[in-house]
Tab-separated table of C-alpha atoms in Angstrom:
chain	number	residue	atom	x	y	z
A	30	MET	CA	-18.441	-136.237	150.016
A	31	ALA	CA	-18.939	-132.635	148.895
A	32	THR	CA	-17.328	-129.870	150.944
A	33	THR	CA	-18.098	-126.159	150.752
A	34	ILE	CA	-14.926	-124.083	150.468
A	35	ILE	CA	-14.575	-121.320	153.060
A	36	LEU	CA	-13.317	-118.175	151.364
A	37	PRO	CA	-10.247	-116.496	152.857
A	38	PRO	CA	-10.569	-113.000	154.383
A	39	ALA	CA	-10.853	-110.126	151.901
A	40	ALA	CA	-7.389	-108.786	152.770
A	41	ALA	CA	-5.808	-112.167	151.974
A	42	ILE	CA	-7.691	-112.344	148.656
A	43	GLU	CA	-6.492	-108.848	147.735
A	44	THR	CA	-2.882	-109.637	148.622
A	45	ALA	CA	-2.920	-112.910	146.692
A	46	ALA	CA	-4.501	-111.314	143.615
A	47	THR	CA	-1.928	-108.505	143.695
A	48	GLU	CA	0.924	-111.017	143.820
A	49	LEU	CA	-0.548	-113.069	140.961
A	50	ARG	CA	-0.928	-109.878	138.875
A	51	GLN	CA	2.824	-109.221	138.848
A	52	GLY	CA	4.153	-109.866	135.359
A	53	ALA	CA	0.830	-111.285	134.145
A	54	GLU	CA	-0.192	-111.063	130.504
A	55	PRO	CA	-3.146	-108.769	129.609
A	56	LYS	CA	-5.646	-111.636	129.172
A	57	ARG	CA	-4.633	-113.091	132.544
A	58	LEU	CA	-5.069	-109.664	134.151
A	59	ILE	CA	-8.651	-109.581	132.910
A	60	ALA	CA	-9.322	-113.041	134.389
A	61	LEU	CA	-7.660	-112.005	137.670
A	62	ASN	CA	-9.799	-108.870	137.906
A	63	LYS	CA	-13.002	-110.815	137.250
A	64	ALA	CA	-12.056	-113.572	139.697
A	65	GLN	CA	-11.114	-111.088	142.414
A	66	TYR	CA	-14.396	-109.233	141.937
A	67	ASP	CA	-16.336	-112.496	142.110
A	68	LEU	CA	-14.609	-113.534	145.341
A	69	LEU	CA	-14.834	-110.151	147.079
A	70	VAL	CA	-18.265	-108.946	145.970
A	71	LEU	CA	-20.314	-111.942	144.866
A	72	GLN	CA	-18.724	-114.444	147.268
A	73	PRO	CA	-19.785	-117.525	145.305
A	74	GLU	CA	-20.394	-120.780	147.127
A	75	ILE	CA	-17.687	-123.122	145.828
A	76	VAL	CA	-18.092	-126.833	146.464
A	77	ARG	CA	-15.321	-129.426	146.345
A	78	VAL	CA	-16.444	-132.758	144.902
A	79	SER	CA	-14.382	-135.769	143.902
A	80	GLY	CA	-11.783	-134.542	141.397
A	81	ALA	CA	-13.251	-131.087	140.837
A	82	TYR	CA	-14.813	-127.903	142.139
A	83	LEU	CA	-18.339	-126.734	141.350
A	84	MET	CA	-18.717	-122.963	140.986
A	85	PRO	CA	-21.821	-120.979	140.101
A	86	SER	CA	-21.626	-118.798	137.027
A	87	THR	CA	-21.460	-115.168	138.057
A	88	SER	CA	-22.808	-114.001	134.713
A	89	ARG	CA	-25.656	-116.487	134.101
A	90	ALA	CA	-28.076	-117.433	136.851
A	91	GLY	CA	-28.622	-121.125	137.423
A	92	LEU	CA	-25.478	-122.268	135.575
A	93	VAL	CA	-22.783	-124.136	137.495
A	94	HIS	CA	-19.283	-124.697	136.102
A	95	ARG	CA	-17.073	-127.679	136.889
A	96	VAL	CA	-13.363	-126.949	137.333
A	97	ASP	CA	-11.833	-130.393	136.942
A	98	ASP	CA	-8.459	-131.177	138.538
A	99	VAL	CA	-7.212	-132.656	135.253
A	100	HIS	CA	-9.201	-131.071	132.415
A	101	GLY	CA	-9.769	-127.546	133.754
A	102	CYS	CA	-12.986	-125.566	133.576
A	103	ASP	CA	-15.961	-126.428	131.395
A	104	CYS	CA	-16.902	-122.768	130.797
A	105	GLU	CA	-16.549	-121.294	127.306
A	106	ALA	CA	-13.146	-119.737	128.024
A	107	GLY	CA	-11.838	-122.879	129.705
A	108	ARG	CA	-12.970	-125.141	126.844
A	109	ALA	CA	-11.243	-122.799	124.382
A	110	GLY	CA	-7.987	-122.940	126.365
A	111	ARG	CA	-8.209	-119.307	127.468
A	112	GLN	CA	-7.758	-117.799	130.920
A	113	CYS	CA	-10.833	-118.653	132.944
A	114	ARG	CA	-12.124	-116.593	135.884
A	115	HIS	CA	-13.255	-119.772	137.664
A	116	ALA	CA	-9.860	-121.498	137.589
A	117	VAL	CA	-8.123	-118.211	138.421
A	118	ALA	CA	-10.455	-117.727	141.412
A	119	LEU	CA	-9.245	-121.079	142.730
A	120	GLU	CA	-5.638	-119.947	142.226
A	121	ILE	CA	-6.349	-116.796	144.226
A	122	ILE	CA	-7.953	-118.832	147.025
A	123	GLU	CA	-5.001	-121.223	147.134
A	124	ALA	CA	-2.480	-118.347	147.200
A	125	ALA	CA	-4.495	-116.534	149.873
A	126	GLN	CA	-4.496	-119.607	152.093
A	127	GLN	CA	-0.695	-119.762	152.148
């Protein structure tokens, strides 16, 4: 059964993103900035399905990305093995919940 993820409070997202930024490589910093912006400003509706999360694209209307528990994100960056704002957004949420 699909479950909509409830986003943590903005202060928790900011704290988590700040902690994840420490010592991060430049490309990861870019993904962290984009993910934090998405979570704080765009507040995407993220849905948990069996083995993955579904997240709307924040740059292309109508497109939904699948962040698989095993294979990662199906966006262009994720398929190329690069830092992906969608997977990083999930990392921020997880860190913010702790």
